[in-house]
Structures are given as C-alpha cells and as structure tokens.
XYZ file of C-alpha atoms in Angstrom:
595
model
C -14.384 -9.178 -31.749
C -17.044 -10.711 -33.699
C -20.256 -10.271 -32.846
C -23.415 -12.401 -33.901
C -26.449 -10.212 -35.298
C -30.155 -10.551 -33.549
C -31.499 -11.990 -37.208
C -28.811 -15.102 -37.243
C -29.827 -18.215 -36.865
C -28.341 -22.023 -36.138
C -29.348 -23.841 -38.632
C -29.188 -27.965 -38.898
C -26.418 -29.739 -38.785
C -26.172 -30.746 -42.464
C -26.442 -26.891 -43.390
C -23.749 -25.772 -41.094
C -21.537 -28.204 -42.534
C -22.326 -27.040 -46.199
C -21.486 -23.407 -44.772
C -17.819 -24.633 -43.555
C -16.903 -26.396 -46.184
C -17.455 -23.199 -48.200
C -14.977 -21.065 -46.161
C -11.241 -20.573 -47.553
C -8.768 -22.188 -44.646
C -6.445 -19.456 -45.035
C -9.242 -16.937 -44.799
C -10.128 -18.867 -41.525
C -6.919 -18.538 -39.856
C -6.632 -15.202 -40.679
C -9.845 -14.526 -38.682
C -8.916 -16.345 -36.127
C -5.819 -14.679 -35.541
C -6.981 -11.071 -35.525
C -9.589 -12.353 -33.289
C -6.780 -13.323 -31.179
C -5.024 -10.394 -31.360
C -8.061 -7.999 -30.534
C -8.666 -10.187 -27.837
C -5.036 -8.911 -26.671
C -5.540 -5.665 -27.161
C -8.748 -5.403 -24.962
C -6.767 -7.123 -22.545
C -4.000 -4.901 -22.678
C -5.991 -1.897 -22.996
C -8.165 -2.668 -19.994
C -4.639 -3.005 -18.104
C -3.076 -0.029 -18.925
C -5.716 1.907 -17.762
C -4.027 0.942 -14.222
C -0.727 -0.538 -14.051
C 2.413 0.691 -15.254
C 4.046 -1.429 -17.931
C 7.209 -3.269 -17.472
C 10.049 -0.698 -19.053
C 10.538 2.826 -18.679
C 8.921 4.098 -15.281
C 8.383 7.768 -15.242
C 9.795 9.270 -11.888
C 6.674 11.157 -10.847
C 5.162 7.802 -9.789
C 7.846 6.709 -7.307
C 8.179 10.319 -5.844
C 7.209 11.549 -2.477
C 7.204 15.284 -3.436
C 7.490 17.935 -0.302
C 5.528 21.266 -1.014
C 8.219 24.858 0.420
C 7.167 28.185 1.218
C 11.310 29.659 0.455
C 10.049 32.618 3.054
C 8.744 30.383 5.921
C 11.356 27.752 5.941
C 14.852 28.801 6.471
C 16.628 32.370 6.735
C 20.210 32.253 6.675
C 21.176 36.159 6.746
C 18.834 37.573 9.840
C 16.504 39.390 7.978
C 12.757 37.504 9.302
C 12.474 36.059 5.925
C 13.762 32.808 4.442
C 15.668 32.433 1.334
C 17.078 29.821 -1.128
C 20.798 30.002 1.021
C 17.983 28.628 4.200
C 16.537 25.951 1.821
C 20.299 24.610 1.338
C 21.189 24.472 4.608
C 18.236 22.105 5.128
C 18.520 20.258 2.212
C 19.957 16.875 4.278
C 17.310 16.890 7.047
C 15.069 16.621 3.347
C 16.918 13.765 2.363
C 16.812 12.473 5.596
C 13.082 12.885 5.400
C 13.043 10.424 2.601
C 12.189 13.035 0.105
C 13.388 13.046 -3.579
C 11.027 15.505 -5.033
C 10.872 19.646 -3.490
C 8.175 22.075 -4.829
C 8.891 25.345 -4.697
C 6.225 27.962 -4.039
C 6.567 30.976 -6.234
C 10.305 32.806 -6.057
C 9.684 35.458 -8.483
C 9.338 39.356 -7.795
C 6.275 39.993 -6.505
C 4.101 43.136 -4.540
C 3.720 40.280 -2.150
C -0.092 40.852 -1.940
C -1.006 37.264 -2.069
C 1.841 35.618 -0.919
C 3.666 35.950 -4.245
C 1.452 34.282 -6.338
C 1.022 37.964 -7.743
C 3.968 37.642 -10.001
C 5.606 40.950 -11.669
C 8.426 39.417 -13.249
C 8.560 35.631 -14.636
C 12.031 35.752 -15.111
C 13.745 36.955 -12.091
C 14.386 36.095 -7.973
C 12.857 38.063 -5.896
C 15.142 39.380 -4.083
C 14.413 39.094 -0.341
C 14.565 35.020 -1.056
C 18.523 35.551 -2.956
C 19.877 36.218 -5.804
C 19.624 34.172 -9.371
C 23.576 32.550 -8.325
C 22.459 31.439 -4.841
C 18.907 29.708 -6.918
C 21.703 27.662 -9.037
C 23.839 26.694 -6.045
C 20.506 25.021 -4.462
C 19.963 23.403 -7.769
C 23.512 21.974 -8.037
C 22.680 20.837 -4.113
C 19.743 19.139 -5.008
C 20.589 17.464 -8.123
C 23.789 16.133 -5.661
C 21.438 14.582 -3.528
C 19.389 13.254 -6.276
C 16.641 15.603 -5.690
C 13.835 16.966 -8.450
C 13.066 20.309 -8.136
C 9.843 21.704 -9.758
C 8.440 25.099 -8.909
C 4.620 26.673 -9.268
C 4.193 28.910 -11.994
C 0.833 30.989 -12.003
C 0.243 31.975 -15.652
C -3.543 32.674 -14.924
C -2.805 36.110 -13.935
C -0.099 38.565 -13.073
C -0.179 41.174 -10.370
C -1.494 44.353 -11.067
C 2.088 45.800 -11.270
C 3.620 44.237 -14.085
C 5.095 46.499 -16.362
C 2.744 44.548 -19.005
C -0.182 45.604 -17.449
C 1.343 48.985 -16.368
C 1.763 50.067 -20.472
C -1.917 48.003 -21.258
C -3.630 50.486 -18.548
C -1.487 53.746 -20.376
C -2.004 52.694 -23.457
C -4.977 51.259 -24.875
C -3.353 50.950 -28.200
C -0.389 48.997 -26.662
C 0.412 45.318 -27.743
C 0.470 44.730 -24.182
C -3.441 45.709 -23.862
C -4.762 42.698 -25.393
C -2.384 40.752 -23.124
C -5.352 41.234 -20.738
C -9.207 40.613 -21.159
C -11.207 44.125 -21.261
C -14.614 45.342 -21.677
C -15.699 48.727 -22.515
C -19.260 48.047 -20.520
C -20.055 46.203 -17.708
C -20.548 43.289 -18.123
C -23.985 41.727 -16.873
C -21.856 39.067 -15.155
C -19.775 41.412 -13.481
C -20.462 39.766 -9.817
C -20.430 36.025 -10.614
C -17.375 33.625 -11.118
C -15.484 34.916 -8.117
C -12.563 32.356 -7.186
C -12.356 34.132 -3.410
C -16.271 34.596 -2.513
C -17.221 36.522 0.174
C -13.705 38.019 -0.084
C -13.724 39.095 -3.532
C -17.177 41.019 -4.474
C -16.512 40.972 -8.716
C -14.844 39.637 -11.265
C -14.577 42.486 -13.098
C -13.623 45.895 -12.097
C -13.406 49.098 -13.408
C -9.376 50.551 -13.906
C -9.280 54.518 -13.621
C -6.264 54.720 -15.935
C -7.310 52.605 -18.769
C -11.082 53.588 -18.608
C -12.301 49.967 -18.926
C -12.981 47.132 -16.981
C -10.651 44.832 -16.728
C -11.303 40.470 -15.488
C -9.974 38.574 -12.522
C -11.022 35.628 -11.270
C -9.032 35.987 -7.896
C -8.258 38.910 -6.447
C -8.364 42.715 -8.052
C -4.686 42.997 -8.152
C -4.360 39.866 -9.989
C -5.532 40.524 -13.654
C -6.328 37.602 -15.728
C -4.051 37.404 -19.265
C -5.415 36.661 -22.332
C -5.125 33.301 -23.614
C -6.990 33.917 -26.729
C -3.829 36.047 -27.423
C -1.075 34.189 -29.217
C 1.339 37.069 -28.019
C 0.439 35.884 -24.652
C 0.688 32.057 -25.327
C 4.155 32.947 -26.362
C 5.316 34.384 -22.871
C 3.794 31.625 -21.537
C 6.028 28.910 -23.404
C 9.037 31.257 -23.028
C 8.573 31.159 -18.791
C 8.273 27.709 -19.290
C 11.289 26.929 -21.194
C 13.225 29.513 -19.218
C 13.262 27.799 -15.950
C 13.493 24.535 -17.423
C 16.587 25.493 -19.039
C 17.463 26.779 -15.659
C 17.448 22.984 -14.512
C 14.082 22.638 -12.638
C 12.478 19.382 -13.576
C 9.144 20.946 -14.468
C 5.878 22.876 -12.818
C 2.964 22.579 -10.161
C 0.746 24.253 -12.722
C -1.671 26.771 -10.542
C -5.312 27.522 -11.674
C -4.913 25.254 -14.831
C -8.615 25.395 -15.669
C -8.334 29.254 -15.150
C -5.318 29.753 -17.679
C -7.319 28.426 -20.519
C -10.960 29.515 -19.372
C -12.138 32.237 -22.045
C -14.334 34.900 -19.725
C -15.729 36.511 -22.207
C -18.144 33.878 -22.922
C -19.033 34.134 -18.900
C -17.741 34.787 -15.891
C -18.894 31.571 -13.901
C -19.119 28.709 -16.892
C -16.662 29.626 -19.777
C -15.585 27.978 -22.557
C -11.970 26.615 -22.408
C -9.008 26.741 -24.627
C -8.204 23.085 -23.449
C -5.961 22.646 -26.325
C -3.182 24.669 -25.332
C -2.711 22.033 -22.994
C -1.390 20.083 -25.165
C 0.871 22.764 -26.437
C 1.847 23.473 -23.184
C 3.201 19.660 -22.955
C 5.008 19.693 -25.842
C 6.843 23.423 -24.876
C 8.183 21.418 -22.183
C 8.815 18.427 -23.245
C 11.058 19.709 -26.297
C 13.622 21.439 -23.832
C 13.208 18.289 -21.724
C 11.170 14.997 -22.094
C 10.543 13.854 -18.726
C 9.530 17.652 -17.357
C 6.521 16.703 -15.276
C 3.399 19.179 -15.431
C 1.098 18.521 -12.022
C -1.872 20.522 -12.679
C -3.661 22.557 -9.552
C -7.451 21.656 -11.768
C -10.421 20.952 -9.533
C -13.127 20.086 -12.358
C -15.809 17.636 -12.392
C -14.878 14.261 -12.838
C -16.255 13.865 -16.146
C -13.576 16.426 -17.433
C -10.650 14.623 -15.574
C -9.318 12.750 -19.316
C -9.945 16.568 -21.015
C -6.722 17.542 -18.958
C -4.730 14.595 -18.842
C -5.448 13.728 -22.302
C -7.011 10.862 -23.491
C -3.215 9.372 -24.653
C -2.037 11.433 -21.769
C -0.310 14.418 -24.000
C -1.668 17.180 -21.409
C -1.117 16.845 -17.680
C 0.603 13.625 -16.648
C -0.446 14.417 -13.143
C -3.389 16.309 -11.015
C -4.369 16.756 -7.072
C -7.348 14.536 -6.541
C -9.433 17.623 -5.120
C -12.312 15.085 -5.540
C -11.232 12.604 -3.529
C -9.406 14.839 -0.902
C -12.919 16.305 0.138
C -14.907 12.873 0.649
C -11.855 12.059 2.309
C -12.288 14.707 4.772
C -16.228 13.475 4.787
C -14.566 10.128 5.969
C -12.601 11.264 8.215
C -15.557 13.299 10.009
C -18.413 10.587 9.803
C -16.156 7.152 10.306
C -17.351 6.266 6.843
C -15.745 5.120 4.018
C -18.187 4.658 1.653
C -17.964 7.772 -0.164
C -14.489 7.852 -0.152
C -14.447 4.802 -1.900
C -16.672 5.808 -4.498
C -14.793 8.436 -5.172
C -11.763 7.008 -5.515
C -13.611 4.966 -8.386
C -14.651 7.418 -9.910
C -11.497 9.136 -10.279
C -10.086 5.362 -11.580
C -10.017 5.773 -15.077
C -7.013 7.559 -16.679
C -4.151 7.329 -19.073
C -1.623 5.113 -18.421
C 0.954 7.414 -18.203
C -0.560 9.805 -15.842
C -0.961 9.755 -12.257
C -2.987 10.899 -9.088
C -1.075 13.610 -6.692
C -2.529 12.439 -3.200
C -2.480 14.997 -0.088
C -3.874 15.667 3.098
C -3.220 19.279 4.001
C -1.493 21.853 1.451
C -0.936 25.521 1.166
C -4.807 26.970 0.828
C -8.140 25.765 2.706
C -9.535 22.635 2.254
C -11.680 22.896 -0.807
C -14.982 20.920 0.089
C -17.051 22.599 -2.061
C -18.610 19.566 -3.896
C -20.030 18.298 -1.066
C -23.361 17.839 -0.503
C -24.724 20.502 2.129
C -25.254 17.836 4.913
C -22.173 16.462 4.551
C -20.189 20.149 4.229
C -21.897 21.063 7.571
C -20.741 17.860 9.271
C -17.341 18.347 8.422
C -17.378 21.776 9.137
C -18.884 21.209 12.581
C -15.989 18.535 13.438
C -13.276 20.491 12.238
C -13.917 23.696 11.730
C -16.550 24.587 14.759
C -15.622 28.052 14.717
C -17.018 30.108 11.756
C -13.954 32.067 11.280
C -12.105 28.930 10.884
C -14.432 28.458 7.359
C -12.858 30.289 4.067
C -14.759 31.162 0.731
C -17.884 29.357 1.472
C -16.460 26.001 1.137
C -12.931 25.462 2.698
C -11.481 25.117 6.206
C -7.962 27.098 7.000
C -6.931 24.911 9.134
C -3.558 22.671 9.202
C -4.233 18.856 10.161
C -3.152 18.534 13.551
C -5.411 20.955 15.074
C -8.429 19.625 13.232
C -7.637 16.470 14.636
C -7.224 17.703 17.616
C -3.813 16.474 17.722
C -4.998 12.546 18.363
C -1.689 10.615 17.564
C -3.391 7.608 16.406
C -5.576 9.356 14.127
C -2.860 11.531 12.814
C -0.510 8.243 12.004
C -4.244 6.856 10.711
C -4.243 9.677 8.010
C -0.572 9.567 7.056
C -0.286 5.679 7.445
C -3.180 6.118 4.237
C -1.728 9.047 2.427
C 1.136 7.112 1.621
C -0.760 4.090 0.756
C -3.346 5.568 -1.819
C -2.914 4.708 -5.221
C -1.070 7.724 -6.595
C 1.644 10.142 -5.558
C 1.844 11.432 -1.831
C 2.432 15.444 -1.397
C 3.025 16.717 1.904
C 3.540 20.458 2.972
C 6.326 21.756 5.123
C 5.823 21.228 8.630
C 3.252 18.208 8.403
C 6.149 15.834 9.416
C 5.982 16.932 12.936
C 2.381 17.962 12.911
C 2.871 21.720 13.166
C -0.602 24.070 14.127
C -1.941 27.450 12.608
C -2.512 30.816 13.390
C -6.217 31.348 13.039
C -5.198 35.779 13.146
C -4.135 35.713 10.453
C -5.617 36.561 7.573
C -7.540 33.872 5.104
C -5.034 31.256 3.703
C -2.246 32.489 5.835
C -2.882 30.945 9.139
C -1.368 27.555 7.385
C 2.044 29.581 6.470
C 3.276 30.147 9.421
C 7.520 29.664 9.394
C 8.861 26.315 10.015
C 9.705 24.822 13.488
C 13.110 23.748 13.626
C 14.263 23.881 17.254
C 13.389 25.639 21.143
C 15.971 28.150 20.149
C 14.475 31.915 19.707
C 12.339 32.054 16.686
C 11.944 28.030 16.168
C 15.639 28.181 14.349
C 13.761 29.946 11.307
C 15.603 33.070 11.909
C 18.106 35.337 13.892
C 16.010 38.474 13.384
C 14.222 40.452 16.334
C 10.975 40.402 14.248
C 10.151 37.720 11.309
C 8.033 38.492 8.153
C 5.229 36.149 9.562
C 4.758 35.614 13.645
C 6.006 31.858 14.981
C 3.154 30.104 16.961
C 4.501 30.765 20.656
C 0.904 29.430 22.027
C -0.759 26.811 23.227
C 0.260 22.651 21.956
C 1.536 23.956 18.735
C 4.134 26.611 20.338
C 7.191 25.992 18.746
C 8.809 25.460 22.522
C 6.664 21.866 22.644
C 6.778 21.154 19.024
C 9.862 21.332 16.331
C 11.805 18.974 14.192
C 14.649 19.013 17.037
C 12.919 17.422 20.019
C 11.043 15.311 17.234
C 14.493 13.794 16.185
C 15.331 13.052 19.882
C 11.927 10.652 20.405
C 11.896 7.653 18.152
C 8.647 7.444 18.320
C 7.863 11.147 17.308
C 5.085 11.882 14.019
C 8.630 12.719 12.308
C 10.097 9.761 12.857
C 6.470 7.203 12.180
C 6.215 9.985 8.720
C 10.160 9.279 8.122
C 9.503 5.370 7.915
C 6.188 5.445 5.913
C 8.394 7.364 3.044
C 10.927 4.717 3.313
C 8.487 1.927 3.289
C 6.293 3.307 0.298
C 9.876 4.038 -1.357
C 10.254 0.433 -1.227
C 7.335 -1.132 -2.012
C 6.252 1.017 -5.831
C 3.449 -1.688 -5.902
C 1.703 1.169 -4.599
C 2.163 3.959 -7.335
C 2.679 1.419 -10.250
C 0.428 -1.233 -9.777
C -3.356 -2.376 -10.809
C -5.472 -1.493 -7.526
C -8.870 -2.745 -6.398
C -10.875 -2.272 -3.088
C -11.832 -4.880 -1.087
C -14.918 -6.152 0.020
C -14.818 -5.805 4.119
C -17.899 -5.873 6.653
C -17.155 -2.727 8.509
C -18.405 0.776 7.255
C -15.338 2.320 8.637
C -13.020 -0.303 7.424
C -11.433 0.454 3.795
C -8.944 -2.115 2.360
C -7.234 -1.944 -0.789
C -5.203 -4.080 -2.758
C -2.327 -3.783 -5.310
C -0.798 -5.876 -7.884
C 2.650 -5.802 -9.533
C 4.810 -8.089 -11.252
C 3.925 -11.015 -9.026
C 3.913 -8.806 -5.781
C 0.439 -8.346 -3.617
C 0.078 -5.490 -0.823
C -2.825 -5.402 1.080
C -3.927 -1.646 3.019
C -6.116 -1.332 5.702
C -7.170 1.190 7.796
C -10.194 1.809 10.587
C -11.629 5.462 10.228
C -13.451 5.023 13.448
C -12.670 6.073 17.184
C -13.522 2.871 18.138
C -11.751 -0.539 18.119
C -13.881 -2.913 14.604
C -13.834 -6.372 14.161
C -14.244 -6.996 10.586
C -13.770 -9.706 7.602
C -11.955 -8.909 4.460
C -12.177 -10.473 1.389
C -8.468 -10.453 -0.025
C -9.352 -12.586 -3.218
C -6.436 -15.044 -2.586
C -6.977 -18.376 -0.145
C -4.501 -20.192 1.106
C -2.131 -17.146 1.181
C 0.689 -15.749 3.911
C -0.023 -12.219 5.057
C 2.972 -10.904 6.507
C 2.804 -7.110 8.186
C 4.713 -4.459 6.664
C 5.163 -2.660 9.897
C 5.490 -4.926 12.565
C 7.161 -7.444 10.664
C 4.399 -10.506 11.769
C 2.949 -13.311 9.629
C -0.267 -14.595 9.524
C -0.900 -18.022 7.306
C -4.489 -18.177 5.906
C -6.404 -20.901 4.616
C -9.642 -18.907 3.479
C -10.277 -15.714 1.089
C -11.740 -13.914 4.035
C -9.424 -12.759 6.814
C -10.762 -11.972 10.001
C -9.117 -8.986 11.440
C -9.736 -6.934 14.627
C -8.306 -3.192 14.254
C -7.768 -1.090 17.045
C -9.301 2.702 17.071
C -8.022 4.427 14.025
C -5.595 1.348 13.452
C -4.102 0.790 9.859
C -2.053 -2.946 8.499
C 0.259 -3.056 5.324
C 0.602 -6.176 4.493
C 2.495 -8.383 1.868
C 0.069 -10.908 0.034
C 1.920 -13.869 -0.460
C 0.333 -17.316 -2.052
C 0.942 -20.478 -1.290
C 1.914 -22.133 -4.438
C-alpha cells in the first residue's frame, strides 16, 4: 500500500495538475493495479488467519476425536486387562457415539511404571493388550467404519529398561550412550525443572552402573534421549514412519516442548531444537500427506506460531492448555471474562492448523498459569480436599465429581466444548459422566476401567480381579452409572453428548469458519459467532447458577434466529437480542438475514 511521508505536502491546484500531467498512463495503471492487488492480499491474509478456504478441508477440523486407555476399556479374554480384541468389540457403540477419530494411549511394551508411557520397545505390542495381527484386525475395523486412528508416541524419554539405555549404562563408550544426556558432575541445577514436583525431587540423578548422572524431566525411570544426537533423531523418524506404514493416520505427540528442549543449557529454561519440528512434519508427511501431528505443548502464548509454524509446516494442531485453565477459572467464578481473553489470545494461527478443545483428559488439570487468587478459587470449588491437588498446579479429578454431578452444568460444559472454535477431544467414559478413584495414586484416579453395564465388573472384564479396581461406591458406582442404563433413558448425558456430536458434525461452521465474540451485558454470559460460506451460528451459554437476563449484540438486524436444539424461531428486527437464559443454560442458533 502506498503510504504518504510526514514531509509531503498538497500543493495548489495548478501544481498538482503540472505533477499529473507528468506521470506515464501506463505507469499509472500499473500502480493502481498492484495497489489493488495488495489490497487483496491483506484482505486475504487477514482471512486466512481464521477461516478455512473453500477447497481441500483437512479432516482434523471436522473430527470429534475420542481419547482410549486399550487396558481400561474392554477385555475380551478374562485376564483384568483390556486389549485391542476389547476395543473391536466396541468399535459400533463408537460409531454410534458419533465418533470418527480414536486416540490410542500408548500400546507398546512397557515396565508399566507410568502407565506405559515408559516405553521399552517402539516397535512392538505389548503383549497383555494382543498381539501385532489382532492391532491390524482393529485397524481394518476402523478404517470399515470410516474411523482415523492415531496413537501417542512419547519420544521425550524411554523407560529406564530399554535395551538402549541398558548398553548406554554398560558401556560408556557405546553408540547408545550419547542416545541419552549425561554429566560427569552434578549439575548445579540438579533440583530444578522437575515435570512431577513434589513427586519427583531432581532432574538429574546419579546411575550406579554408568557412574554418571543421567537427565529426566519426569520421572527417574524415564530417561530423557538426546535430541542433539542425529542417531537419535533417526529412531525418532523411523517410529514415526513405522506405525504410519502400519496404517495409523498419525500421532498425539506427548511432551513436544520436552523432545526438543536441550537440558544442558538448564534444567528449568532450555534452549529448544524447535526445528526438528519441522523435520518431524515432513518424516510424516512423506509416508503420508494428511498424517496429522496434535502436539501435547503447554508454552506461553507468545511461542504458540514457533510450533505450529508460521506457514503451519510443524504441528497442524495443539490442546489449548491456555484456554482450558481460564476455562476452569470460568467455570469456578461464573465469569467469562478471562476465558474470553484467552481465547483471543490464542486467535492468531496458521490457516491450516487448528485448536484441540477438551474438558477433562488423561492427567490433572494443568492450572498452573493462573494467577494465585484465581488457582486457589478453583482449587477450593473443585478440588476442596488437598489430596485431590497434583504437582502444585493440577486437580485429579474427572468432571462429574467436580461438578458435583449437576446435570445442567455438566450439559453447560459439553453443550460449549463442542461449540468452541476448534476440535473437541473427549476421554473415555465422559459420555456418561463416569467418577474417580481419589486412592489411587496421582494421575490414576481418572483411569479407572470403563463402565459398560450392572453386570460384575461394569462389562470391562470376566476376571475375579482387574488390573485397576471398578468404582463400586457412592453416585459413580458402576451399579448407578454405565453406558447400558444410559442407552435405556433418552434423556441420559450419553444420549444429550450423542446429539451434540451429531449436531457439531453437521454444522462445520464451527471448526472451519471466521469466529468473533459477541458483545453481551452479562459477566457470565459468553456468545460467539461463526461465519461460513453464507452460513451464521450463534453460541451462547450462562456460566452462572443462576437464571441472567441479558442483551446480545449479534451484528445482524433484521435477522431470523432459529434454535439448533429445540428447533424454535425467533424473528428480530434489532442487532441486540434480548435473551433470558436459565441457570447454566446454553442456545445454538442459526443466524439467518432477512434479505
């Protein structure tokens, strides 16, 4: 664009005149038509940091992806554990469900220390979940029922048993030594950086065989690899194009910022190797193009385009940890306002890429980047108890419980999840609103098997004793509360979460479209609207107990809303819609304008 400098000046009329007459025409048009066209380009630009373009849609933003533990959720032979032949038996009540994409927790061998994400072999099935045949057979089922699969892959660390680290710790000369990060000394930072505080007391700790210290950012069986290493970057590419080649349709990437952190130059703020990102992208992407990479990567929000990539050639997707823990804040206080911000603030990214939007998933709540007030308000709603608290800064909790199982507000929560302006992700069991086991230990008491029926162990399993205890007391017993008795009562959490998919299936305004928050006059009122190729939607939802009357500025007189869920219309003459919510009530509505 062209831009006038602070020392120009209008002169006269008759001097302006002399200057025009002096221009070439064709020069002039010229001008004016790459003015035009930059003009476009802004335009565009400005766009596409938003809405999907008209064309090739990429299938992670029209997903509704459903997060499996393969040991909690079905066993099919009677041994307390469940296994892949499980996960195909209950492959229709997924598709019934509404969902289209399943992530796998990790299926490799494993000690089993940390719920297998202490991985001893990349390239095998552990073998209490099946055997490599019985992984393809659920493949083939879910590519029949036009299901992605991807799986998590943890290449931050291995477990302490891998025969890598096994020959670095013999053999100091090894290849396999530098596969790891070592120090002869102590390092000054040996205490700081800890990913499990108050669990965890180091980062680095001293290995008897090898004579050196050794770094882990989680737990001590779970050495870090070296990324620095290109050995290592190789067996990282291989996993990935293994699996891939095995037909999964790519990776929930866990610990990204961790694989690439260098801890040498300190334990608690490292430099990064965020580069190999990108190679990362294109490992996958050669064996096949659309392989998605959803990165586990709580950073600060300034860093968010470092991992997607500022053309989006990293991660095309990432959990919003950010706005997951003001969310919580919202949910605690009744106020939306920091929710909102953060949602802004986590606005901007490429075009290609896309948001992964939860409410519960497999570890605590992270809140640890809120303020302290705010932490101790949410903590003192949902997490009263202190052993309820992980790490310093999560809650272990499952949803239902902290919400002390209020329907409404539980339908508030989901009726939003699948209306933010990303991808949803939902965890086994959230469908029917399933509790936890607060004795067990840290981030296990939200892994507890599924509940299928009132049979003997929920329907998980035939086995006198199961890997993990059921929940056999109080509201959450698997006697008052399974996916059987759900099914039987229309209007069951399963069957309200069952026709959210659908409708957010059928209405991608939602993961495609431009999206902009609406003005309302309620504190605990949030509204948001979407645009998409000529179709409006309109969200609302009341984060308070108690019933708000409120105006909303939709941005469109003399417009039709018509209600997504209850299927009524209201005409409307003005902008602002006045609209009286019930406690913890939520609206979807279609924006039609009168032409």
């Amino acid at each position: 664009m062209f831009q006038r400098s602070s020392k120009s000046r209008l002169n006269f009329p008759g001097e302006n005149k002399l200057l025009l007459c002096k221009i070439d025409p064709m020069k002039l048009v010229s001008a004016i038509c790459i003015a035009a066209c930059l003009l476009l380009f802004s335009a565009c630009k400005e766009r596409t940091k938003q809405q999907e373009p008209t064309g090739h849609i990429p299938w992670y933003k029209t997903s509704v992806i459903y997060n499996v533990d393969i040991d909690a959720f079905k066993d099919s032979d009677g041994d307390g554990i469940g296994d892949f032949r499980g996960l195909i038996q209950e492959l229709d009540y997924l598709k019934w469900l509404g969902i289209n994409v399943i992530w796998l927790s990790p299926f490799q061998p494993t000690p089993d220390k940390d719920d297998g994400y202490d991985v001893a072999d990349y390239y095998s099935i552990d073998k209490r979940l099946g055997t490599k045949a019985d992984f393809d057979t659920f493949i083939a089922e879910a590519k029949k029922r036009n299901m992605k699969v991807i799986m998590d892959l943890v290449l931050n660390h291995t477990s302490l048993e891998h025969p890598w680290f096994q020959q670095a710790r013999r053999d100091t000369s090894s290849r396999y030594f530098s596969y790891y990060v070592w120090s002869r000394e102590r390092p000054k930072d040996w205490n700081k950086g800890m990913g499990f505080p108050k669990v965890e007391k180091e980062s680095w700790t001293f290995d008897s065989v090898a004579k050196q210290y050794y770094f882990h950012r989680f737990y001590t069986f779970q050495p870090d690899l070296n990324v620095e290493n290109k050995e290592v970057q190789k067996e990282m590419k291989k996993a990935l194009r293994y699996w891939l080649e095995q037909g999964l349709d790519g990776y929930r990437l866990d610990a990204v910022p961790f694989i690439i952190d260098l801890p040498k130059t300190g334990a608690e703020n490292p430099e990064n190797k965020i580069e190999f990102l990108t190679e990362i992208r294109k490992t996958v992407q050669a064996i096949k193009p659309d392989a998605l990479l959803l990165g586990e990567a709580n950073v600060e929000i300034d860093k968010n385009i470092e991992y997607f990539g500022e053309q989006g050639e990293r991660l095309q997707m990432m959990f919003n940890f950010f706005g997951n823990q003001f969310l919580f804040y919202a949910f605690a206080s009744g106020n939306v306002k920091d929710f909102v911000k953060a949602l802004e603030d986590t606005k901007e990214k490429p075009v290609s890429a896309q948001w992964a939007y939860f409410l519960r998933n497999h570890d605590e709540i992270d809140l640890g980047r809120l303020p302290k007030d705010k932490l101790n308000l949410v903590y003192a709603k949902f997490a009263p108890d202190t052993s309820m608290r992980l790490y310093d800064r999560g809650i272990r909790r499952r949803l239902a419980p902290m919400f002390s199982n209020n329907k409404k507000q539980l339908e508030m929560a989901y009726s939003l999840l699948f209306s933010l302006p990303g991808t949803p992700v939902i965890r086994y069991g959230e469908e029917i609103g399933m509790g936890d086991d607060q004795s067990l230990k840290e981030r296990l008491a939200v892994r507890t098997p599924m509940q299928w029926d009132t049979t003997a162990n929920a329907g998980f399993s035939s086995a006198k004793k199961t890997f993990r205890p059921l929940i056999t007391l109080g509201d959450y017993n698997y006697k008052k509360l399974n996916v059987e008795s759900q099914k039987q009562r229309p209007n069951s959490l399963l069957h309200f979460t069952r026709r959210l998919i659908e409708l957010r299936k059928k209405h991608p305004e939602i993961g495609l479209g431009a999206w902009k928050i609406l003005k309302t006059k309620s504190a605990s009122v949030m509204a948001i609207r979407y645009d998409y190729q000529g179709k409006s939607l309109v969200m609302v939802h009341n984060f308070s107990e108690e019933p708000v009357h409120t105006a909303i500025d939709i941005e469109t007189p003399a417009a039709k809303l018509e209600d997504l869920l209850s299927h009524a219309s209201l005409a409307i003459k003005m902008a602002e819609v006045d609209l009286t919510l019930p406690p913890y009530g939520y609206k979807w509505y279609r924006l039609t304008a009168n032409n």
